[in-house]
Amino acid sequence: MNGPYAADRLVALVDAILQRSGSSAEEAANVAANLVDSDATGHASHGVCQIAVYAKSLELGHLQPNRHARVVRDEAPFLVVDGEVGYGQVIAREATDLAIERAKAGGACVLALRNAHHIGRVGSYGEQCIAAGLIGVFFVNVVSRPLAAPHGGGRPRLGTNPICIAVPATPGHPPFLLDFATSAVAANKCRVAAASGKEVADGLLIDERGAPTRDPGVMFRDPTGAILPFGGHKGYGLALACEILAGALAGGLPALPENLRPGRVVNNALAFLIDPARVSGAENGGWQALTDAVLDHIQDTPPVPGGDGVLVPGGPERRSRALAAEHGITLDPDTVRALHDIGGALGLDVPAFLGA
């Protein structure tokens, strides 16, 4: 049974798996809540399915439980934090909290986060900034098996390198939260499609020879195919910027062949946190009034025939969360199987947790 499952049941199961895998109660609760919330917001690629990845990383020694953000340099406005390959959800949250403190005190903070295991949905750290009344801009690289081809290239060389831009709510609108991978499709969506025997849309993948394909299975063979960047040269340019800013500059660990290890996943990030009150004056009502005017104008755009109108980034996640709270969360069959296999091997009664 693939669900739907109540979010609290999934959190309890993932929490139990993590604690039995060596995490403290605090760490397990943090990571479990983050993974399940990613599913709830519609970003399943960063959700509960990652438990199988984490179990493998623990087995190989590429993930160290119960690590915390370690400050390497603290010279305002610059903050450099090392994650010591701890759970990325813990490291990135702690690093963002530290950066928030400094941005509130000084107006801005430039955060370099290095050497964290998979940090999950970057939007969750954007939401931290929003809750603190700050703007957050995040560039992230992925040091793992390359998945994405550079524009014009026929082999994978880059990660799915995400970018997030977060802006607090205004009197007239909820927060703006832009969070996207620079690849045309998430690797997990390819996995789900391959497991279901389905093809993907045109223009997303190339095979191991560099030829266009709709077969998601090319991502799970050796040699693999590659995911194309979104928007051609534009998405590629942003992915490469992430590799330079987050990998080379912030982390000192770009996704070069000598830095790759089987089963290893490392995220590095360069983030800019800004207090909008320190930037904007009172002209024309200030930044909030002007932002409301921009969003009002955009959302007043007539929809295309048969369309639902213009969305603002952050809206789909809020809607998905509301639906998940009402109807529960559905997981793909591979993820459900992994929960049973991993949880069962740890002595957990997985069906009881899931209410099955």
mmCIF file of N, CA and C in Angstrom, residues 44-147:
data_model
loop_
_atom_site.group_PDB
_atom_site.id
_atom_site.type_symbol
_atom_site.label_atom_id
_atom_site.label_comp_id
_atom_site.label_asym_id
_atom_site.label_seq_id
_atom_site.Cartn_x
_atom_site.Cartn_y
_atom_site.Cartn_z
ATOM 1 N N ALA A 44 8.748 15.497 -3.522
ATOM 2 C CA ALA A 44 9.041 14.130 -3.086
ATOM 3 C C ALA A 44 10.485 13.730 -3.339
ATOM 4 N N SER A 45 11.133 14.374 -4.301
ATOM 5 C CA SER A 45 12.529 14.030 -4.594
ATOM 6 C C SER A 45 13.440 14.301 -3.406
ATOM 7 N N HIS A 46 13.003 15.158 -2.470
ATOM 8 C CA HIS A 46 13.801 15.476 -1.289
ATOM 9 C C HIS A 46 13.132 14.970 -0.015
ATOM 10 N N GLY A 47 12.184 14.055 -0.188
ATOM 11 C CA GLY A 47 11.395 13.592 0.940
ATOM 12 C C GLY A 47 11.837 12.260 1.506
ATOM 13 N N VAL A 48 10.858 11.466 1.923
ATOM 14 C CA VAL A 48 11.108 10.208 2.624
ATOM 15 C C VAL A 48 11.918 9.238 1.773
ATOM 16 N N CYS A 49 11.866 9.364 0.468
ATOM 17 C CA CYS A 49 12.647 8.482 -0.403
ATOM 18 C C CYS A 49 14.142 8.558 -0.091
ATOM 19 N N GLN A 50 14.584 9.649 0.535
ATOM 20 C CA GLN A 50 16.007 9.816 0.824
ATOM 21 C C GLN A 50 16.509 8.890 1.929
ATOM 22 N N ILE A 51 15.594 8.258 2.665
ATOM 23 C CA ILE A 51 16.006 7.347 3.731
ATOM 24 C C ILE A 51 16.921 6.242 3.191
ATOM 25 N N ALA A 52 16.615 5.737 2.004
ATOM 26 C CA ALA A 52 17.460 4.690 1.418
ATOM 27 C C ALA A 52 18.859 5.225 1.117
ATOM 28 N N VAL A 53 18.944 6.472 0.658
ATOM 29 C CA VAL A 53 20.237 7.099 0.378
ATOM 30 C C VAL A 53 21.018 7.267 1.675
ATOM 31 N N TYR A 54 20.340 7.724 2.722
ATOM 32 C CA TYR A 54 21.009 7.963 3.995
ATOM 33 C C TYR A 54 21.506 6.652 4.606
ATOM 34 N N ALA A 55 20.701 5.594 4.495
ATOM 35 C CA ALA A 55 21.119 4.297 5.034
ATOM 36 C C ALA A 55 22.398 3.824 4.357
ATOM 37 N N LYS A 56 22.485 4.018 3.041
ATOM 38 C CA LYS A 56 23.689 3.618 2.315
ATOM 39 C C LYS A 56 24.875 4.489 2.712
ATOM 40 N N SER A 57 24.647 5.784 2.863
ATOM 41 C CA SER A 57 25.721 6.693 3.258
ATOM 42 C C SER A 57 26.254 6.360 4.643
ATOM 43 N N LEU A 58 25.349 5.993 5.571
ATOM 44 C CA LEU A 58 25.777 5.577 6.910
ATOM 45 C C LEU A 58 26.635 4.324 6.827
ATOM 46 N N GLU A 59 26.188 3.376 6.018
ATOM 47 C CA GLU A 59 26.915 2.106 5.872
ATOM 48 C C GLU A 59 28.327 2.337 5.332
ATOM 49 N N LEU A 60 28.469 3.298 4.408
ATOM 50 C CA LEU A 60 29.767 3.555 3.775
ATOM 51 C C LEU A 60 30.632 4.533 4.567
ATOM 52 N N GLY A 61 30.076 5.102 5.629
ATOM 53 C CA GLY A 61 30.820 6.074 6.417
ATOM 54 C C GLY A 61 30.851 7.468 5.843
ATOM 55 N N HIS A 62 29.974 7.743 4.870
ATOM 56 C CA HIS A 62 29.916 9.067 4.249
ATOM 57 C C HIS A 62 28.963 10.015 4.970
ATOM 58 N N LEU A 63 28.296 9.550 5.999
ATOM 59 C CA LEU A 63 27.355 10.353 6.779
ATOM 60 C C LEU A 63 27.617 10.073 8.252
ATOM 61 N N GLN A 64 27.824 11.145 9.034
ATOM 62 C CA GLN A 64 28.147 11.002 10.446
ATOM 63 C C GLN A 64 27.009 11.560 11.304
ATOM 64 N N PRO A 65 26.324 10.715 12.074
ATOM 65 C CA PRO A 65 25.239 11.212 12.920
ATOM 66 C C PRO A 65 25.748 12.133 14.029
ATOM 67 N N ASN A 66 24.837 12.989 14.491
ATOM 68 C CA ASN A 66 25.049 13.805 15.694
ATOM 69 C C ASN A 66 26.198 14.806 15.556
ATOM 70 N N ARG A 67 26.372 15.314 14.360
ATOM 71 C CA ARG A 67 27.311 16.409 14.136
ATOM 72 C C ARG A 67 26.532 17.729 14.125
ATOM 73 N N HIS A 68 27.242 18.804 14.371
ATOM 74 C CA HIS A 68 26.617 20.122 14.397
ATOM 75 C C HIS A 68 27.442 21.109 13.578
ATOM 76 N N ALA A 69 26.814 22.216 13.245
ATOM 77 C CA ALA A 69 27.483 23.247 12.465
ATOM 78 C C ALA A 69 28.677 23.795 13.246
ATOM 79 N N ARG A 70 29.843 23.730 12.647
ATOM 80 C CA ARG A 70 31.062 24.215 13.298
ATOM 81 C C ARG A 70 31.510 25.500 12.599
ATOM 82 N N VAL A 71 31.598 26.572 13.360
ATOM 83 C CA VAL A 71 31.996 27.862 12.795
ATOM 84 C C VAL A 71 33.500 27.856 12.526
ATOM 85 N N VAL A 72 33.850 28.080 11.270
ATOM 86 C CA VAL A 72 35.251 28.126 10.849
ATOM 87 C C VAL A 72 35.765 29.559 10.844
ATOM 88 N N ARG A 73 34.910 30.494 10.419
ATOM 89 C CA ARG A 73 35.286 31.916 10.368
ATOM 90 C C ARG A 73 34.057 32.757 10.648
ATOM 91 N N ASP A 74 34.220 33.791 11.461
ATOM 92 C CA ASP A 74 33.108 34.668 11.815
ATOM 93 C C ASP A 74 33.624 36.097 11.829
ATOM 94 N N GLU A 75 33.625 36.717 10.648
ATOM 95 C CA GLU A 75 34.116 38.073 10.465
ATOM 96 C C GLU A 75 33.061 38.835 9.672
ATOM 97 N N ALA A 76 32.184 39.522 10.379
ATOM 98 C CA ALA A 76 31.039 40.179 9.751
ATOM 99 C C ALA A 76 31.459 40.972 8.517
ATOM 100 N N PRO A 77 30.699 40.816 7.412
ATOM 101 C CA PRO A 77 29.437 40.065 7.290
ATOM 102 C C PRO A 77 29.610 38.592 6.919
ATOM 103 N N PHE A 78 30.850 38.067 7.003
ATOM 104 C CA PHE A 78 31.107 36.721 6.494
ATOM 105 C C PHE A 78 31.054 35.687 7.611
ATOM 106 N N LEU A 79 30.399 34.578 7.315
ATOM 107 C CA LEU A 79 30.291 33.461 8.242
ATOM 108 C C LEU A 79 30.560 32.179 7.472
ATOM 109 N N VAL A 80 31.559 31.420 7.891
ATOM 110 C CA VAL A 80 31.913 30.163 7.242
ATOM 111 C C VAL A 80 31.661 29.032 8.227
ATOM 112 N N VAL A 81 30.880 28.030 7.774
ATOM 113 C CA VAL A 81 30.461 26.934 8.638
ATOM 114 C C VAL A 81 30.792 25.609 7.977
ATOM 115 N N ASP A 82 31.343 24.688 8.741
ATOM 116 C CA ASP A 82 31.627 23.333 8.256
ATOM 117 C C ASP A 82 30.642 22.355 8.878
ATOM 118 N N GLY A 83 30.148 21.420 8.050
ATOM 119 C CA GLY A 83 29.152 20.461 8.517
ATOM 120 C C GLY A 83 29.704 19.117 8.926
ATOM 121 N N GLU A 84 30.989 18.867 8.678
ATOM 122 C CA GLU A 84 31.620 17.608 9.073
ATOM 123 C C GLU A 84 30.799 16.392 8.633
ATOM 124 N N VAL A 85 30.233 16.457 7.431
ATOM 125 C CA VAL A 85 29.371 15.451 6.799
ATOM 126 C C VAL A 85 28.285 14.924 7.739
ATOM 127 N N GLY A 86 27.753 15.830 8.562
ATOM 128 C CA GLY A 86 26.592 15.478 9.373
ATOM 129 C C GLY A 86 25.316 15.602 8.568
ATOM 130 N N TYR A 87 24.197 15.181 9.162
ATOM 131 C CA TYR A 87 22.901 15.300 8.480
ATOM 132 C C TYR A 87 22.695 16.747 8.045
ATOM 133 N N GLY A 88 22.496 16.928 6.752
ATOM 134 C CA GLY A 88 22.402 18.274 6.210
ATOM 135 C C GLY A 88 21.256 19.080 6.761
ATOM 136 N N GLN A 89 20.141 18.403 7.095
ATOM 137 C CA GLN A 89 18.993 19.130 7.637
ATOM 138 C C GLN A 89 19.336 19.796 8.957
ATOM 139 N N VAL A 90 20.184 19.161 9.766
ATOM 140 C CA VAL A 90 20.611 19.728 11.038
ATOM 141 C C VAL A 90 21.647 20.827 10.792
ATOM 142 N N ILE A 91 22.658 20.512 9.990
ATOM 143 C CA ILE A 91 23.749 21.452 9.753
ATOM 144 C C ILE A 91 23.239 22.730 9.093
ATOM 145 N N ALA A 92 22.434 22.596 8.035
ATOM 146 C CA ALA A 92 21.961 23.774 7.304
ATOM 147 C C ALA A 92 21.021 24.619 8.150
ATOM 148 N N ARG A 93 20.190 23.974 8.974
ATOM 149 C CA ARG A 93 19.291 24.735 9.854
ATOM 150 C C ARG A 93 20.099 25.523 10.883
ATOM 151 N N GLU A 94 21.078 24.869 11.489
ATOM 152 C CA GLU A 94 21.899 25.564 12.479
ATOM 153 C C GLU A 94 22.697 26.692 11.837
ATOM 154 N N ALA A 95 23.258 26.438 10.655
ATOM 155 C CA ALA A 95 24.034 27.466 9.962
ATOM 156 C C ALA A 95 23.149 28.661 9.591
ATOM 157 N N THR A 96 21.928 28.372 9.143
ATOM 158 C CA THR A 96 21.012 29.458 8.788
ATOM 159 C C THR A 96 20.608 30.254 10.018
ATOM 160 N N ASP A 97 20.394 29.576 11.137
ATOM 161 C CA ASP A 97 20.071 30.292 12.378
ATOM 162 C C ASP A 97 21.214 31.236 12.773
ATOM 163 N N LEU A 98 22.451 30.755 12.657
ATOM 164 C CA LEU A 98 23.601 31.602 12.966
ATOM 165 C C LEU A 98 23.667 32.806 12.028
ATOM 166 N N ALA A 99 23.404 32.570 10.748
ATOM 167 C CA ALA A 99 23.425 33.664 9.773
ATOM 168 C C ALA A 99 22.298 34.658 10.028
ATOM 169 N N ILE A 100 21.152 34.163 10.456
ATOM 170 C CA ILE A 100 20.024 35.052 10.781
ATOM 171 C C ILE A 100 20.399 35.988 11.929
ATOM 172 N N GLU A 101 21.035 35.449 12.956
ATOM 173 C CA GLU A 101 21.477 36.288 14.082
ATOM 174 C C GLU A 101 22.370 37.423 13.599
ATOM 175 N N ARG A 102 23.307 37.108 12.713
ATOM 176 C CA ARG A 102 24.255 38.099 12.245
ATOM 177 C C ARG A 102 23.617 39.099 11.288
ATOM 178 N N ALA A 103 22.669 38.635 10.463
ATOM 179 C CA ALA A 103 21.985 39.548 9.544
ATOM 180 C C ALA A 103 21.074 40.512 10.310
ATOM 181 N N LYS A 104 20.476 40.037 11.382
ATOM 182 C CA LYS A 104 19.635 40.932 12.184
ATOM 183 C C LYS A 104 20.480 41.979 12.904
ATOM 184 N N ALA A 105 21.668 41.573 13.317
ATOM 185 C CA ALA A 105 22.543 42.509 14.032
ATOM 186 C C ALA A 105 23.189 43.508 13.092
ATOM 187 N N GLY A 106 23.652 43.049 11.939
ATOM 188 C CA GLY A 106 24.427 43.910 11.050
ATOM 189 C C GLY A 106 23.761 44.285 9.748
ATOM 190 N N GLY A 107 22.584 43.702 9.486
ATOM 191 C CA GLY A 107 21.863 44.033 8.263
ATOM 192 C C GLY A 107 22.043 43.038 7.141
ATOM 193 N N ALA A 108 23.157 42.284 7.182
ATOM 194 C CA ALA A 108 23.395 41.301 6.128
ATOM 195 C C ALA A 108 24.402 40.270 6.625
ATOM 196 N N CYS A 109 24.349 39.098 6.015
ATOM 197 C CA CYS A 109 25.329 38.059 6.299
ATOM 198 C C CYS A 109 25.573 37.267 5.022
ATOM 199 N N VAL A 110 26.841 36.987 4.765
ATOM 200 C CA VAL A 110 27.223 36.107 3.666
ATOM 201 C C VAL A 110 27.650 34.790 4.289
ATOM 202 N N LEU A 111 26.852 33.761 4.070
ATOM 203 C CA LEU A 111 27.076 32.451 4.688
ATOM 204 C C LEU A 111 27.691 31.487 3.692
ATOM 205 N N ALA A 112 28.838 30.919 4.061
ATOM 206 C CA ALA A 112 29.429 29.824 3.298
ATOM 207 C C ALA A 112 29.260 28.551 4.104
ATOM 208 N N LEU A 113 28.496 27.620 3.567
ATOM 209 C CA LEU A 113 28.269 26.329 4.217
ATOM 210 C C LEU A 113 29.001 25.262 3.426
ATOM 211 N N ARG A 114 29.866 24.528 4.099
ATOM 212 C CA ARG A 114 30.654 23.514 3.399
ATOM 213 C C ARG A 114 30.523 22.157 4.088
ATOM 214 N N ASN A 115 30.663 21.132 3.267
ATOM 215 C CA ASN A 115 30.851 19.782 3.780
ATOM 216 C C ASN A 115 29.669 19.273 4.606
ATOM 217 N N ALA A 116 28.459 19.525 4.151
ATOM 218 C CA ALA A 116 27.268 18.962 4.784
ATOM 219 C C ALA A 116 26.772 17.791 3.944
ATOM 220 N N HIS A 117 26.254 16.766 4.600
ATOM 221 C CA HIS A 117 25.547 15.741 3.840
ATOM 222 C C HIS A 117 24.291 16.387 3.264
ATOM 223 N N HIS A 118 23.577 15.677 2.435
ATOM 224 C CA HIS A 118 22.389 16.169 1.724
ATOM 225 C C HIS A 118 21.522 17.065 2.602
ATOM 226 N N ILE A 119 21.332 18.327 2.212
ATOM 227 C CA ILE A 119 20.570 19.258 3.049
ATOM 228 C C ILE A 119 19.081 19.230 2.752
ATOM 229 N N GLY A 120 18.655 18.476 1.741
ATOM 230 C CA GLY A 120 17.228 18.363 1.461
ATOM 231 C C GLY A 120 16.684 19.557 0.708
ATOM 232 N N ARG A 121 15.421 19.861 0.951
ATOM 233 C CA ARG A 121 14.741 20.947 0.237
ATOM 234 C C ARG A 121 15.297 22.287 0.706
ATOM 235 N N VAL A 122 15.921 23.010 -0.195
ATOM 236 C CA VAL A 122 16.562 24.270 0.167
ATOM 237 C C VAL A 122 15.523 25.300 0.608
ATOM 238 N N GLY A 123 14.306 25.177 0.098
ATOM 239 C CA GLY A 123 13.244 26.096 0.477
ATOM 240 C C GLY A 123 12.967 26.134 1.965
ATOM 241 N N SER A 124 13.278 25.052 2.673
ATOM 242 C CA SER A 124 13.030 25.058 4.116
ATOM 243 C C SER A 124 13.926 26.072 4.820
ATOM 244 N N TYR A 125 15.121 26.319 4.286
ATOM 245 C CA TYR A 125 16.012 27.318 4.884
ATOM 246 C C TYR A 125 15.613 28.718 4.442
ATOM 247 N N GLY A 126 15.040 28.808 3.233
ATOM 248 C CA GLY A 126 14.419 30.057 2.829
ATOM 249 C C GLY A 126 13.258 30.416 3.750
ATOM 250 N N GLU A 127 12.496 29.411 4.175
ATOM 251 C CA GLU A 127 11.387 29.651 5.096
ATOM 252 C C GLU A 127 11.890 30.124 6.459
ATOM 253 N N GLN A 128 13.065 29.647 6.884
ATOM 254 C CA GLN A 128 13.672 30.171 8.113
ATOM 255 C C GLN A 128 13.931 31.666 7.997
ATOM 256 N N CYS A 129 14.474 32.071 6.853
ATOM 257 C CA CYS A 129 14.742 33.490 6.631
ATOM 258 C C CYS A 129 13.444 34.289 6.641
ATOM 259 N N ILE A 130 12.448 33.764 5.975
ATOM 260 C CA ILE A 130 11.152 34.448 5.919
ATOM 261 C C ILE A 130 10.586 34.645 7.320
ATOM 262 N N ALA A 131 10.643 33.606 8.141
ATOM 263 C CA ALA A 131 10.118 33.688 9.502
ATOM 264 C C ALA A 131 10.845 34.746 10.321
ATOM 265 N N ALA A 132 12.116 35.000 9.979
ATOM 266 C CA ALA A 132 12.908 36.004 10.688
ATOM 267 C C ALA A 132 12.771 37.393 10.064
ATOM 268 N N GLY A 133 11.961 37.518 9.011
ATOM 269 C CA GLY A 133 11.781 38.800 8.352
ATOM 270 C C GLY A 133 12.919 39.190 7.437
ATOM 271 N N LEU A 134 13.690 38.188 6.986
ATOM 272 C CA LEU A 134 14.851 38.448 6.148
ATOM 273 C C LEU A 134 14.666 37.889 4.740
ATOM 274 N N ILE A 135 15.386 38.480 3.801
ATOM 275 C CA ILE A 135 15.492 37.934 2.446
ATOM 276 C C ILE A 135 16.648 36.944 2.437
ATOM 277 N N GLY A 136 16.461 35.810 1.781
ATOM 278 C CA GLY A 136 17.514 34.818 1.667
ATOM 279 C C GLY A 136 17.720 34.405 0.217
ATOM 280 N N VAL A 137 18.967 34.327 -0.198
ATOM 281 C CA VAL A 137 19.322 33.877 -1.545
ATOM 282 C C VAL A 137 20.367 32.773 -1.386
ATOM 283 N N PHE A 138 20.067 31.573 -1.896
ATOM 284 C CA PHE A 138 20.925 30.413 -1.700
ATOM 285 C C PHE A 138 21.362 29.832 -3.044
ATOM 286 N N PHE A 139 22.652 29.554 -3.166
ATOM 287 C CA PHE A 139 23.207 28.812 -4.292
ATOM 288 C C PHE A 139 23.818 27.529 -3.712
ATOM 289 N N VAL A 140 23.477 26.384 -4.287
ATOM 290 C CA VAL A 140 23.896 25.100 -3.718
ATOM 291 C C VAL A 140 24.493 24.222 -4.812
ATOM 292 N N ASN A 141 25.577 23.506 -4.487
ATOM 293 C CA ASN A 141 26.071 22.497 -5.421
ATOM 294 C C ASN A 141 25.911 21.109 -4.819
ATOM 295 N N VAL A 142 26.032 20.094 -5.643
ATOM 296 C CA VAL A 142 25.834 18.704 -5.231
ATOM 297 C C VAL A 142 27.063 17.904 -5.639
ATOM 298 N N VAL A 143 27.768 17.375 -4.642
ATOM 299 C CA VAL A 143 28.939 16.543 -4.915
ATOM 300 C C VAL A 143 28.502 15.088 -4.785
ATOM 301 N N SER A 144 28.146 14.511 -5.905
ATOM 302 C CA SER A 144 27.657 13.140 -5.950
ATOM 303 C C SER A 144 27.755 12.690 -7.403
ATOM 304 N N ARG A 145 27.163 11.548 -7.706
ATOM 305 C CA ARG A 145 27.177 11.092 -9.095
ATOM 306 C C ARG A 145 26.607 12.183 -9.998
ATOM 307 N N PRO A 146 27.359 12.647 -11.002
ATOM 308 C CA PRO A 146 26.834 13.691 -11.890
ATOM 309 C C PRO A 146 25.557 13.223 -12.581
ATOM 310 N N LEU A 147 24.599 14.114 -12.680
ATOM 311 C CA LEU A 147 23.310 13.777 -13.276
ATOM 312 C C LEU A 147 22.971 14.621 -14.495
#
